[in-house]
Amino acid sequence: MSEPVDAAALTGAWELVAFREIDTDGRRGEGLLGPDPAGRLLYTAAGHVAVHMTRRGPAATTAHMGYAGRWRLDGGRVVHLIEVSARPDWVGTEQIRDASLRGDTLTLLASTAIDGVPRHRELVWRRLTGAASSSTD
């Protein structure tokens, strides 16, 4: 069962476990980052977000996605206000993610248009632990 998503639960560092495409019938398949993606997601208590995701191996430079900005919660959704991005067309936009949390696993569902084509994606993140953290930003 999913836990309520609140700011305290999201704050911290997350490692990308899966990046999947979802087709119109709801089937999940391998996304553009391949079967073993690499990535980090950082949410600060002060409301900053940074995301970097890539394909592992030789194709990593052609499949990098990254952005940074501010974040807020809107019900069960996380809203990322993009301030800096590898995609200039995303700067100044809000990227909305449906969020669910189960233990140390965060699942974000994203719907966006890329080159005019609607895309639905599922991003699964695992909380990173063991690093010192600070309550200030």
Tab-separated table of C-alpha atoms in Angstrom:
chain	number	residue	atom	x	y	z
A	1	MET	CA	0.000	0.000	0.000
A	2	SER	CA	1.254	3.478	-0.863
A	3	GLU	CA	2.013	6.001	1.833
A	4	PRO	CA	0.911	9.630	1.727
A	5	VAL	CA	3.373	11.739	-0.211
A	6	ASP	CA	4.447	14.738	1.821
A	7	ALA	CA	7.394	17.113	1.620
A	8	ALA	CA	9.314	15.443	4.448
A	9	ALA	CA	8.975	12.028	2.796
A	10	LEU	CA	10.283	13.308	-0.547
A	11	THR	CA	13.185	15.379	0.761
A	12	GLY	CA	16.512	13.706	0.085
A	13	ALA	CA	18.421	11.876	-2.631
A	14	TRP	CA	16.985	9.166	-4.893
A	15	GLU	CA	18.567	6.711	-7.336
A	16	LEU	CA	16.824	5.802	-10.603
A	17	VAL	CA	15.801	2.138	-10.686
A	18	ALA	CA	13.570	2.063	-13.777
A	19	PHE	CA	12.482	4.352	-16.607
A	20	ARG	CA	9.595	2.831	-18.556
A	21	GLU	CA	7.379	3.944	-21.426
A	22	ILE	CA	3.649	3.285	-20.998
A	23	ASP	CA	1.644	2.723	-24.188
A	24	THR	CA	-1.990	3.685	-24.769
A	25	ASP	CA	-3.121	0.259	-23.487
A	26	GLY	CA	-1.207	0.729	-20.211
A	27	ARG	CA	1.556	-1.756	-21.078
A	28	ARG	CA	4.996	-0.881	-19.739
A	29	GLY	CA	8.085	-1.266	-21.901
A	30	GLU	CA	11.714	-0.271	-21.942
A	31	GLY	CA	12.200	3.477	-22.102
A	32	LEU	CA	14.786	5.468	-24.006
A	33	LEU	CA	17.288	5.064	-21.147
A	34	GLY	CA	17.463	1.323	-21.675
A	35	PRO	CA	17.056	-1.607	-19.297
A	36	ASP	CA	19.549	-0.328	-16.701
A	37	PRO	CA	19.246	3.464	-16.472
A	38	ALA	CA	21.355	5.655	-14.198
A	39	GLY	CA	20.051	8.730	-12.472
A	40	ARG	CA	19.759	10.905	-9.411
A	41	LEU	CA	16.857	12.959	-8.118
A	42	LEU	CA	17.371	15.473	-5.322
A	43	TYR	CA	14.598	17.201	-3.400
A	44	THR	CA	15.639	19.774	-0.788
A	45	ALA	CA	13.529	20.955	2.129
A	46	ALA	CA	13.897	24.496	0.770
A	47	GLY	CA	12.040	23.482	-2.392
A	48	HIS	CA	14.856	22.884	-4.889
A	49	VAL	CA	14.903	19.928	-7.281
A	50	ALA	CA	17.635	18.544	-9.535
A	51	VAL	CA	17.325	15.553	-11.854
A	52	HIS	CA	19.944	13.814	-14.003
A	53	MET	CA	19.185	10.618	-15.914
A	54	THR	CA	21.143	8.756	-18.572
A	55	ARG	CA	21.548	5.469	-20.354
A	56	ARG	CA	24.535	3.454	-19.127
A	57	GLY	CA	27.362	2.558	-21.489
A	58	PRO	CA	28.534	4.014	-24.809
A	59	ALA	CA	25.165	5.612	-25.673
A	60	ALA	CA	25.103	7.622	-22.419
A	61	THR	CA	25.943	10.948	-24.052
A	62	THR	CA	23.073	10.692	-26.526
A	63	ALA	CA	20.435	9.833	-23.947
A	64	HIS	CA	21.025	12.314	-21.112
A	65	MET	CA	18.138	14.166	-19.528
A	66	GLY	CA	18.548	16.713	-16.809
A	67	TYR	CA	16.979	19.757	-15.248
A	68	ALA	CA	16.833	21.784	-12.055
A	69	GLY	CA	14.479	24.248	-10.472
A	70	ARG	CA	11.864	24.405	-7.747
A	71	TRP	CA	9.332	21.827	-6.566
A	72	ARG	CA	6.068	21.773	-4.671
A	73	LEU	CA	3.305	19.323	-3.846
A	74	ASP	CA	-0.191	19.661	-5.263
A	75	GLY	CA	-2.274	16.917	-3.658
A	76	GLY	CA	-0.728	13.583	-4.659
A	77	ARG	CA	1.285	15.219	-7.413
A	78	VAL	CA	4.760	16.704	-7.463
A	79	VAL	CA	5.167	19.823	-9.592
A	80	HIS	CA	8.637	20.667	-10.927
A	81	LEU	CA	9.068	24.286	-12.078
A	82	ILE	CA	11.956	24.040	-14.527
A	83	GLU	CA	14.558	26.825	-14.323
A	84	VAL	CA	17.544	25.107	-16.014
A	85	SER	CA	17.304	22.235	-18.491
A	86	ALA	CA	19.125	20.320	-21.182
A	87	ARG	CA	15.876	20.927	-23.111
A	88	PRO	CA	15.491	24.693	-23.638
A	89	ASP	CA	11.777	24.247	-24.425
A	90	TRP	CA	11.212	23.001	-20.851
A	91	VAL	CA	12.645	26.131	-19.154
A	92	GLY	CA	9.813	28.027	-17.466
A	93	THR	CA	7.399	25.099	-17.673
A	94	GLU	CA	5.819	23.043	-14.929
A	95	GLN	CA	6.311	19.285	-15.172
A	96	ILE	CA	3.630	17.475	-13.185
A	97	ARG	CA	4.239	13.998	-11.782
A	98	ASP	CA	1.705	11.731	-10.087
A	99	ALA	CA	3.571	10.401	-7.068
A	100	SER	CA	3.286	7.298	-4.918
A	101	LEU	CA	5.580	6.191	-2.132
A	102	ARG	CA	6.000	2.685	-0.759
A	103	GLY	CA	8.774	2.396	1.821
A	104	ASP	CA	11.964	3.639	0.162
A	105	THR	CA	10.525	3.398	-3.365
A	106	LEU	CA	9.113	6.481	-5.073
A	107	THR	CA	7.168	6.085	-8.316
A	108	LEU	CA	6.542	9.119	-10.499
A	109	LEU	CA	4.190	8.973	-13.478
A	110	ALA	CA	4.808	11.585	-16.131
A	111	SER	CA	2.865	12.630	-19.192
A	112	THR	CA	4.433	15.093	-21.571
A	113	ALA	CA	4.679	15.902	-25.264
A	114	ILE	CA	8.037	15.398	-26.968
A	115	ASP	CA	8.241	16.764	-30.492
A	116	GLY	CA	4.440	16.993	-30.419
A	117	VAL	CA	3.985	13.315	-29.530
A	118	PRO	CA	2.347	12.477	-26.164
A	119	ARG	CA	4.571	10.325	-23.941
A	120	HIS	CA	3.638	8.535	-20.742
A	121	ARG	CA	6.423	7.352	-18.503
A	122	GLU	CA	6.935	5.617	-15.204
A	123	LEU	CA	10.056	6.506	-13.231
A	124	VAL	CA	10.913	4.369	-10.209
A	125	TRP	CA	13.369	5.764	-7.663
A	126	ARG	CA	14.969	4.210	-4.571
A	127	ARG	CA	15.966	6.403	-1.632
A	128	LEU	CA	19.723	6.721	-1.191
A	129	THR	CA	20.860	6.249	2.381
A	130	GLY	CA	24.109	6.329	4.275
A	131	ALA	CA	25.226	9.823	3.314
A	132	ALA	CA	25.342	12.622	5.854
A	133	SER	CA	22.493	15.063	5.415
A	134	SER	CA	21.803	18.551	6.609
A	135	SER	CA	18.493	20.149	7.469
A	136	THR	CA	19.579	23.441	5.901
A	137	ASP	CA	19.979	24.360	2.238
